[in-house]
mmCIF file with all atom_site columns, C-alpha atoms in Angstrom:
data_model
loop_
_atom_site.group_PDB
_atom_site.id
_atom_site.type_symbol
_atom_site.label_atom_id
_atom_site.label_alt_id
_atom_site.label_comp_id
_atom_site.label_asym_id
_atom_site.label_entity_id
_atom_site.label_seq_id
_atom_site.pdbx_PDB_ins_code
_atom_site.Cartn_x
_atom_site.Cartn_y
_atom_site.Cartn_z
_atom_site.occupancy
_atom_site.B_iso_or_equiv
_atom_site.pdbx_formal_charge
_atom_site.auth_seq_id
_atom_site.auth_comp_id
_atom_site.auth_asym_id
_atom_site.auth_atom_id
_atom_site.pdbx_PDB_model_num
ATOM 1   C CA . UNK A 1 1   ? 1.487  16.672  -93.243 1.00 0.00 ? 28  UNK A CA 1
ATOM 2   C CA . UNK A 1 2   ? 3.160  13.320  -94.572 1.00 0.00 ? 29  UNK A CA 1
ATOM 3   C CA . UNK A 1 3   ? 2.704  10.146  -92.889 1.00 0.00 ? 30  UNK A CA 1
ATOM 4   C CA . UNK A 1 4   ? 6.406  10.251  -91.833 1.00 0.00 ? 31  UNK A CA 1
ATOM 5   C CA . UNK A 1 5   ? 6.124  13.626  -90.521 1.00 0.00 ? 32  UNK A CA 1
ATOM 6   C CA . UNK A 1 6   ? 2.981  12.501  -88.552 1.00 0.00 ? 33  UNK A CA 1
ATOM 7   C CA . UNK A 1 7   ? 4.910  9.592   -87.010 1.00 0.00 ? 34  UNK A CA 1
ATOM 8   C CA . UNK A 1 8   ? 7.844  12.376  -85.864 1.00 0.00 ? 35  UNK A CA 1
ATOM 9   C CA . UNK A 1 9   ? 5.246  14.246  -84.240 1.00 0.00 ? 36  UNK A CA 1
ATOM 10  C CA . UNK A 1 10  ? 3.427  11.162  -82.222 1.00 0.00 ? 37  UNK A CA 1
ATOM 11  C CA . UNK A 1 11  ? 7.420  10.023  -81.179 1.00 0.00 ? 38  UNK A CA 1
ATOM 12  C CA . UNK A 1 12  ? 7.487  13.713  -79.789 1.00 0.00 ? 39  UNK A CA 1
ATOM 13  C CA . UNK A 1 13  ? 4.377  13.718  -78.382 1.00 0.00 ? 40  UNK A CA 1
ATOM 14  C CA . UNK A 1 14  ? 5.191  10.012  -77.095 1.00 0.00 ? 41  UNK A CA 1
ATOM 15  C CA . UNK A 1 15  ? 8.991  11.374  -75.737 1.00 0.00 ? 42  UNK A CA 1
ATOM 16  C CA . UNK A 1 16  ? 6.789  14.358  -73.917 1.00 0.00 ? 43  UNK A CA 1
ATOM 17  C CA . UNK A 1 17  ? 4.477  12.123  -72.475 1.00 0.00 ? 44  UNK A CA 1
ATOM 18  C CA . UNK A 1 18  ? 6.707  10.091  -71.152 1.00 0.00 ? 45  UNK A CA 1
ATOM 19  C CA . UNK A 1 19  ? 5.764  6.611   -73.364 1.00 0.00 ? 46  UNK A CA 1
ATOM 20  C CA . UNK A 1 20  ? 8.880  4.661   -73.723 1.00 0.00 ? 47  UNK A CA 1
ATOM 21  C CA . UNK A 1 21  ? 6.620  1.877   -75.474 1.00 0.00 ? 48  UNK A CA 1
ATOM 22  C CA . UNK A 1 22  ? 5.371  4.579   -78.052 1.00 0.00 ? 49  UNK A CA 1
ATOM 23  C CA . UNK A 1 23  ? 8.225  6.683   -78.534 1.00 0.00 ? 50  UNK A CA 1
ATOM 24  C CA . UNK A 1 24  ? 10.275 3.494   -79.205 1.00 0.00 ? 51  UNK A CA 1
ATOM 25  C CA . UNK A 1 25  ? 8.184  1.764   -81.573 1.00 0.00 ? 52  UNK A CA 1
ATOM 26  C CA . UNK A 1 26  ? 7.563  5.081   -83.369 1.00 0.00 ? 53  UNK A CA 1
ATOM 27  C CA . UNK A 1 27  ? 10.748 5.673   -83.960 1.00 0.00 ? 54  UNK A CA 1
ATOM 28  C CA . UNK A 1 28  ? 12.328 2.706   -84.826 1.00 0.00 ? 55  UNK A CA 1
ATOM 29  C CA . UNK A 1 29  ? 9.735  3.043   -87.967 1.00 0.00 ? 56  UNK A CA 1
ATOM 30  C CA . UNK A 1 30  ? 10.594 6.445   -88.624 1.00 0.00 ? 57  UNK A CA 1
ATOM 31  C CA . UNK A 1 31  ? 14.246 5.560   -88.475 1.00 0.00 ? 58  UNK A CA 1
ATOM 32  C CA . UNK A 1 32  ? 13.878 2.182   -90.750 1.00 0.00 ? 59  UNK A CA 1
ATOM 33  C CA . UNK A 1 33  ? 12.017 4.457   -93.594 1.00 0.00 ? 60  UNK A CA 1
ATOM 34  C CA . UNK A 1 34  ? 14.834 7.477   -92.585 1.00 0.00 ? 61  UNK A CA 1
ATOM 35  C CA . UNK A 1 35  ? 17.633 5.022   -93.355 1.00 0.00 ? 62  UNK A CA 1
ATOM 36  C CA . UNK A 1 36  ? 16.357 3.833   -96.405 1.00 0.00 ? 63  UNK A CA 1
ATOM 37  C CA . UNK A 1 37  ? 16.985 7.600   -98.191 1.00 0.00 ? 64  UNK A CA 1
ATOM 38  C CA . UNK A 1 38  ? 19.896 8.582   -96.357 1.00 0.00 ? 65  UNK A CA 1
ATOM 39  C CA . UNK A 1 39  ? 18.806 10.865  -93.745 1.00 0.00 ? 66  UNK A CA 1
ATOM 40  C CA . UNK A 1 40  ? 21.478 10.193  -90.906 1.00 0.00 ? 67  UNK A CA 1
ATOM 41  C CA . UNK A 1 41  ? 21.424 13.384  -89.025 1.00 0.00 ? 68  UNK A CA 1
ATOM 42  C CA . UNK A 1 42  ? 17.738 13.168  -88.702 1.00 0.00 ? 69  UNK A CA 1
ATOM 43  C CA . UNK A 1 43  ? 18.060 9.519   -87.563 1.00 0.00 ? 70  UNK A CA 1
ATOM 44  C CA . UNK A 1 44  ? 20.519 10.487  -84.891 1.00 0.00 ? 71  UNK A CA 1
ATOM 45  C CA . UNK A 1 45  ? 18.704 13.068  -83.441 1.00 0.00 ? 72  UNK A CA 1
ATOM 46  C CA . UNK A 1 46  ? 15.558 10.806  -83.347 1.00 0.00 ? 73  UNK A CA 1
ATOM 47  C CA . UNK A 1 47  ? 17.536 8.352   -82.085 1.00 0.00 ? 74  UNK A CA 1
ATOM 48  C CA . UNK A 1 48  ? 18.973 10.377  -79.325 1.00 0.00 ? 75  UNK A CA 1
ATOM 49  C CA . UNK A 1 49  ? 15.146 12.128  -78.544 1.00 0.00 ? 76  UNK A CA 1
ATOM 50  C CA . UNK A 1 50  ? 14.432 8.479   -77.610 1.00 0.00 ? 77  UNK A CA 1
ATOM 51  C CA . UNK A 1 51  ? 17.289 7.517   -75.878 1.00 0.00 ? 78  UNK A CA 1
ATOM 52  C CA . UNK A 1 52  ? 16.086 10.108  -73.268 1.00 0.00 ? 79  UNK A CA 1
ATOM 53  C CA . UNK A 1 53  ? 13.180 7.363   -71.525 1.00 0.00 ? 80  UNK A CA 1
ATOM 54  C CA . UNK A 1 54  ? 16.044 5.084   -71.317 1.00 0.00 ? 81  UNK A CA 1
ATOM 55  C CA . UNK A 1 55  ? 18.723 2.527   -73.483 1.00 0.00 ? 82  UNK A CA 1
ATOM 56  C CA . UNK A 1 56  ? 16.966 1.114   -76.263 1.00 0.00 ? 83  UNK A CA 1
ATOM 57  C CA . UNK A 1 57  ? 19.087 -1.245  -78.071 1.00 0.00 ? 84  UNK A CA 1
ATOM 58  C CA . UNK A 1 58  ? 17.391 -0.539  -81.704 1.00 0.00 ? 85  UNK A CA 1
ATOM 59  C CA . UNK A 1 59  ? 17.694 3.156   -80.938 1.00 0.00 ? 86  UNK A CA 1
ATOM 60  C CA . UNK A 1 60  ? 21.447 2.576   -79.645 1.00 0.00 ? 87  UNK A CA 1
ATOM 61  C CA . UNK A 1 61  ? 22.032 0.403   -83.617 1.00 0.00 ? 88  UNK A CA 1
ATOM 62  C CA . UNK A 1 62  ? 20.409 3.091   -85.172 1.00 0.00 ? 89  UNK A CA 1
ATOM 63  C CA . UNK A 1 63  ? 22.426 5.771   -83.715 1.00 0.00 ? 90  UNK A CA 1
ATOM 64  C CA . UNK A 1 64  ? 25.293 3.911   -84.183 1.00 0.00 ? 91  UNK A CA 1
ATOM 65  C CA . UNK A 1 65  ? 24.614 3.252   -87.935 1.00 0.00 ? 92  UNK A CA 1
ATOM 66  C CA . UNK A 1 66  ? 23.883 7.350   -88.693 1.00 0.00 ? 93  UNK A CA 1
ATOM 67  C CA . UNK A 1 67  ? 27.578 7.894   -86.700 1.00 0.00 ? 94  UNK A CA 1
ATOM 68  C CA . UNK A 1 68  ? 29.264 4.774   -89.318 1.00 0.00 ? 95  UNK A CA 1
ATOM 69  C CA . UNK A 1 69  ? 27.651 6.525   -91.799 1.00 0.00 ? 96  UNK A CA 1
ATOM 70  C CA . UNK A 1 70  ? 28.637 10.027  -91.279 1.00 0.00 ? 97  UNK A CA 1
ATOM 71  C CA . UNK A 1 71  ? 32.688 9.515   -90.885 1.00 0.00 ? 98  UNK A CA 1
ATOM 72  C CA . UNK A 1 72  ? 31.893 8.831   -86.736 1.00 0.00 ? 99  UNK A CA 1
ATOM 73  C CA . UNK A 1 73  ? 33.617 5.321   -86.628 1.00 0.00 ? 100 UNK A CA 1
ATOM 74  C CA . UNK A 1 74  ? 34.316 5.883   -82.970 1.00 0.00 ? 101 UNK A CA 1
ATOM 75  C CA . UNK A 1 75  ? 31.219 7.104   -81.762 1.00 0.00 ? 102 UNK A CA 1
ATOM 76  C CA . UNK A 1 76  ? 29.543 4.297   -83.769 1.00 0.00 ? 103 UNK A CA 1
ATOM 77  C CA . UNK A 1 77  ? 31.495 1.752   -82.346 1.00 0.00 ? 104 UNK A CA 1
ATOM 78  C CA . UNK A 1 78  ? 30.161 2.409   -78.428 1.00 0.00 ? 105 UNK A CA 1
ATOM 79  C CA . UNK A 1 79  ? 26.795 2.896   -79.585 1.00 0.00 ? 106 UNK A CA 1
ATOM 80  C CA . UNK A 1 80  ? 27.082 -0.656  -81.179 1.00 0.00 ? 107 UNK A CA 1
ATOM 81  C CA . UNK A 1 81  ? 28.610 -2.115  -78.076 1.00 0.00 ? 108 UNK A CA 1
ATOM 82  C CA . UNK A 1 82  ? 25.755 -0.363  -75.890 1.00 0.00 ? 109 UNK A CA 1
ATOM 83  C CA . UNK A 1 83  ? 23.058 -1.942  -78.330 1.00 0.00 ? 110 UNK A CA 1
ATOM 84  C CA . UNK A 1 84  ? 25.095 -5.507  -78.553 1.00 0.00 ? 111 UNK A CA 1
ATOM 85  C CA . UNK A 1 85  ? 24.669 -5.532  -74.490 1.00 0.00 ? 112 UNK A CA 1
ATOM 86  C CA . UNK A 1 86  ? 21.038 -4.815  -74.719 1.00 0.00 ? 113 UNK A CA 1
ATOM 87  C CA . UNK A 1 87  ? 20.029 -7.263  -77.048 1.00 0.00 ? 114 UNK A CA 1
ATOM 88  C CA . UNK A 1 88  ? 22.365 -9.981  -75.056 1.00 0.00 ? 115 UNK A CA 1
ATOM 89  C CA . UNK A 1 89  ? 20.048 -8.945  -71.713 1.00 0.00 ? 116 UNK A CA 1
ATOM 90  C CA . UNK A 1 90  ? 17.331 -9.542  -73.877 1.00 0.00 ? 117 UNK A CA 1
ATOM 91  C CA . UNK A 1 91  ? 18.458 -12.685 -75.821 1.00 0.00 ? 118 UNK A CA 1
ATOM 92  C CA . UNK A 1 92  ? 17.536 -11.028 -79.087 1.00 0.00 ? 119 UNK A CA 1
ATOM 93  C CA . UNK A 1 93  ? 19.962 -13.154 -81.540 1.00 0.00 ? 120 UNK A CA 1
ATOM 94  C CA . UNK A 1 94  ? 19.004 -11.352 -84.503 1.00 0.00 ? 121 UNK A CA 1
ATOM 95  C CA . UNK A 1 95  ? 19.709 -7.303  -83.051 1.00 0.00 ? 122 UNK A CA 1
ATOM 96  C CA . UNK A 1 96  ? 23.030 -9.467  -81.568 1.00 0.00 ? 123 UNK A CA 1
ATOM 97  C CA . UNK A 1 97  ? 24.034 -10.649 -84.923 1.00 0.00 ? 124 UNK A CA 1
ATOM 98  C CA . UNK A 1 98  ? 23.688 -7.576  -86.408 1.00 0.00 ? 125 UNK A CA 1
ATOM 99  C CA . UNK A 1 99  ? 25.390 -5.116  -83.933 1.00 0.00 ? 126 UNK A CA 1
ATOM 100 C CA . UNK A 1 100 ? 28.203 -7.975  -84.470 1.00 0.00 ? 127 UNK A CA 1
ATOM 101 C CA . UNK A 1 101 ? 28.094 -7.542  -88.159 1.00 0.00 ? 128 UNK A CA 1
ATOM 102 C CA . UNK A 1 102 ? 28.195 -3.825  -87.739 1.00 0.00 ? 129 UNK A CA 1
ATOM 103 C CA . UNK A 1 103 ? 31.037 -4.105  -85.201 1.00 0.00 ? 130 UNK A CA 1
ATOM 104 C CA . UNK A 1 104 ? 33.109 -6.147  -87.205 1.00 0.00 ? 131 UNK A CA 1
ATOM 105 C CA . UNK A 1 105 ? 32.700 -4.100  -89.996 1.00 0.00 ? 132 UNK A CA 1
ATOM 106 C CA . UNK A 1 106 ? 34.340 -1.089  -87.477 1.00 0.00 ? 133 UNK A CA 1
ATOM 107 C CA . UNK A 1 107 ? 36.863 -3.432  -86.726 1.00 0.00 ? 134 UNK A CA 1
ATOM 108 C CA . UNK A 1 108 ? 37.830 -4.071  -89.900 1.00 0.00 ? 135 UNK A CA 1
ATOM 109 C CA . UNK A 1 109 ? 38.151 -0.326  -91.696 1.00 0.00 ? 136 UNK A CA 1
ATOM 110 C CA . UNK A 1 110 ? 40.131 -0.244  -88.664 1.00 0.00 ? 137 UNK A CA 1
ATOM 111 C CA . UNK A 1 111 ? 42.609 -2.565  -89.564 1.00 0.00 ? 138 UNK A CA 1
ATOM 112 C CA . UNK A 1 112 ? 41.566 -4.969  -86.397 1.00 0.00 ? 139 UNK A CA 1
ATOM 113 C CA . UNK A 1 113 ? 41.182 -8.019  -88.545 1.00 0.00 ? 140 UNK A CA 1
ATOM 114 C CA . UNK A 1 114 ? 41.469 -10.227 -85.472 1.00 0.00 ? 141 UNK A CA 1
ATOM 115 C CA . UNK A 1 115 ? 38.371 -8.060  -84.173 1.00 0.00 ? 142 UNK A CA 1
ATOM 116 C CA . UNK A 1 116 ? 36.760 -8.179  -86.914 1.00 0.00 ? 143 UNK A CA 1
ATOM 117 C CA . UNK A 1 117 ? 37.215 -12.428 -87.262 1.00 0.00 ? 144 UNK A CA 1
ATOM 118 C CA . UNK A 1 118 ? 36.051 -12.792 -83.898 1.00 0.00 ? 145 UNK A CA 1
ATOM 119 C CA . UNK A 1 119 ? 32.660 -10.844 -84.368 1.00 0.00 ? 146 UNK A CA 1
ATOM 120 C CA . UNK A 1 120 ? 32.022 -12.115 -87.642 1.00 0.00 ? 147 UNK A CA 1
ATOM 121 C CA . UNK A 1 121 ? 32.532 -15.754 -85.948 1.00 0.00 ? 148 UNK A CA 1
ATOM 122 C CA . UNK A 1 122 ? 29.761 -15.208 -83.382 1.00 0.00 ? 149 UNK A CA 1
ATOM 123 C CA . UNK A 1 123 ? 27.813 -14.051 -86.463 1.00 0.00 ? 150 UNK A CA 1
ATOM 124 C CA . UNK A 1 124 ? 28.101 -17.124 -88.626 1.00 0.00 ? 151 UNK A CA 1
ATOM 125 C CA . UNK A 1 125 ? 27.447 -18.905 -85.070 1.00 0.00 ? 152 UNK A CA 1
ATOM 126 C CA . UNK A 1 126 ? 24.231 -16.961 -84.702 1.00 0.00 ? 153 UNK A CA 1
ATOM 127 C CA . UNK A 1 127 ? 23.035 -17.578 -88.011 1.00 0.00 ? 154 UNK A CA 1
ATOM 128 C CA . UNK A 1 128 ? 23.305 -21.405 -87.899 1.00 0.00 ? 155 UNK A CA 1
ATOM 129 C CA . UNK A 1 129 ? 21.262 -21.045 -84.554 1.00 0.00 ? 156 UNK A CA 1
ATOM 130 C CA . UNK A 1 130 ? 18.275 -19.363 -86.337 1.00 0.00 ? 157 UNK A CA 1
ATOM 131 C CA . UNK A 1 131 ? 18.721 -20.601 -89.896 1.00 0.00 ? 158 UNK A CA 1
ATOM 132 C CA . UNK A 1 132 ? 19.160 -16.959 -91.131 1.00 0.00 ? 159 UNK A CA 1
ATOM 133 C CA . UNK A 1 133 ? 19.319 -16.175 -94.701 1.00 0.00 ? 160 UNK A CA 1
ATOM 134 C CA . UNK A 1 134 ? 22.050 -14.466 -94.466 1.00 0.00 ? 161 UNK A CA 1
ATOM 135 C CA . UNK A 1 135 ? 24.632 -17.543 -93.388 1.00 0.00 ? 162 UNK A CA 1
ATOM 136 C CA . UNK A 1 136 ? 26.342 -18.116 -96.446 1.00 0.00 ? 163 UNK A CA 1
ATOM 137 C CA . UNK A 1 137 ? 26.954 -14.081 -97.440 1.00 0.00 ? 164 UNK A CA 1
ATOM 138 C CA . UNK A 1 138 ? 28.399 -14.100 -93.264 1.00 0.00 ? 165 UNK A CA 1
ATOM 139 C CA . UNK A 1 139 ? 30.871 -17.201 -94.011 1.00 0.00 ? 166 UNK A CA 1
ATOM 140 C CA . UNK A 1 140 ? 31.946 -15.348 -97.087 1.00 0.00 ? 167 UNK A CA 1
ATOM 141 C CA . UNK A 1 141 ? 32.462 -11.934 -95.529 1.00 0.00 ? 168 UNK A CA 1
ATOM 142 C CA . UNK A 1 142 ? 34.495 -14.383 -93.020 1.00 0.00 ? 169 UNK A CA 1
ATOM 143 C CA . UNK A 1 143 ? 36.911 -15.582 -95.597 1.00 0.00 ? 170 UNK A CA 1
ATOM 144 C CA . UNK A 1 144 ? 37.658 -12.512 -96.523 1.00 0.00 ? 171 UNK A CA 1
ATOM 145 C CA . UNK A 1 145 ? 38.231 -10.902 -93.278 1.00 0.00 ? 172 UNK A CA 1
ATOM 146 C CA . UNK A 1 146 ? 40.681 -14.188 -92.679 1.00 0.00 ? 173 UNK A CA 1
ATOM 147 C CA . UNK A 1 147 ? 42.486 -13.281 -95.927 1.00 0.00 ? 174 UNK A CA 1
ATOM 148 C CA . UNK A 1 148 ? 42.691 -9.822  -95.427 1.00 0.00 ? 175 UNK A CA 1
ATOM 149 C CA . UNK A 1 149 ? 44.180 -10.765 -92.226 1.00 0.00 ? 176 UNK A CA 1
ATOM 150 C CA . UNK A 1 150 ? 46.748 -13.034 -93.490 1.00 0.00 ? 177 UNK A CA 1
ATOM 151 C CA . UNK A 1 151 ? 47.374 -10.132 -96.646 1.00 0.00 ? 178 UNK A CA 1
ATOM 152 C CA . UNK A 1 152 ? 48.033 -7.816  -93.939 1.00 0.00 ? 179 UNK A CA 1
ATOM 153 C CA . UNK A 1 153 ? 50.954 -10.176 -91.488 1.00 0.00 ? 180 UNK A CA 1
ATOM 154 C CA . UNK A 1 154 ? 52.695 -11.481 -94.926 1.00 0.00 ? 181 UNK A CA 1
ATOM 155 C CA . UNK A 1 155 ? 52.627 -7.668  -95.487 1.00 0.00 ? 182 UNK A CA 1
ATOM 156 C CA . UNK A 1 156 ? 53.602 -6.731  -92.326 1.00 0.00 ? 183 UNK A CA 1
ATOM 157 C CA . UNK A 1 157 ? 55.836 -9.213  -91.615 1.00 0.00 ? 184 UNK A CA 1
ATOM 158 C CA . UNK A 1 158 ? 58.174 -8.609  -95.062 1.00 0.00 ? 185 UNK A CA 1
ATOM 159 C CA . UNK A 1 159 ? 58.600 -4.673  -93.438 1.00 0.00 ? 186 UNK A CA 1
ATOM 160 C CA . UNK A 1 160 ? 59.808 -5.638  -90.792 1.00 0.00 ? 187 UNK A CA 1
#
């Protein structure tokens, strides 16, 4: 038995037993290594296994990431806004800025470049709060999303 598939079992065993605590640290490792090959059915129904002892906002941006990734923009997009609320209630700016990111990203495939702006604004926001890394690659994908935007009405607006 691999070490992953010994973590699967203990989240099981953790989900049987009634271990929130276990069950959710468990498998947000499990999901993390999951992710990193591809494995987005598996991830969702871990995800969903541990949504059962209640909302988790890492199993809720997990979930929602396997659903992006598997052609479930929909799906994806209230799983995001279910994990965004959770990591609000628990003032967890970096899960915040992410289901953001990932939101706006929705948003955008969409079409919803106003949507998109105004998540991607609370991200660069969040960012400058915590001196993330990632502040200068945000204000970029900004500028882009305001472009596309402004593509899109000149567009539009010669159609009509």
């Amino acid at each position: 038995m691999t070490v992953i598939e010994q973590w699967v079992e203990v989240n099981r065993l953790a989900v049987a037993g009634r271990e929130p605590e276990i069950a959710r640290d468990v498998g947000r490792s499990v999901r993390w290594f999951w992710l990193r090959g591809s494995r987005f059915e598996d991830i969702a129904a871990l995800a969903c296994v541990t949504l059962t002892l209640g909302p988790d906002a890492s199993a809720f941006h997990d979930l929602a990431r396997a659903r992006m990734s598997t052609g479930r923009p929909r799906e994806a997009l209230a799983d995001f806004e279910r994990a965004l609320r959770l990591y609000r209630s628990q003032s967890e700016r970096t899960g915040e800025a992410a289901a953001r990111f990932n939101l706006a990203t929705i948003h955008r495939a969409a079409g919803d470049f106003d949507g998109a702006i105004g998540e991607v604004e609370v991200v660069v926001e969040l960012d400058r709060q915590v001196s993330h890394p990632d502040l200068q690659a945000d204000i970029a994908v900004l500028q882009q999303a305001r472009r596309e935007r402004d593509e899109d009405r000149n567009v539009t607006g010669a159609v009509s």
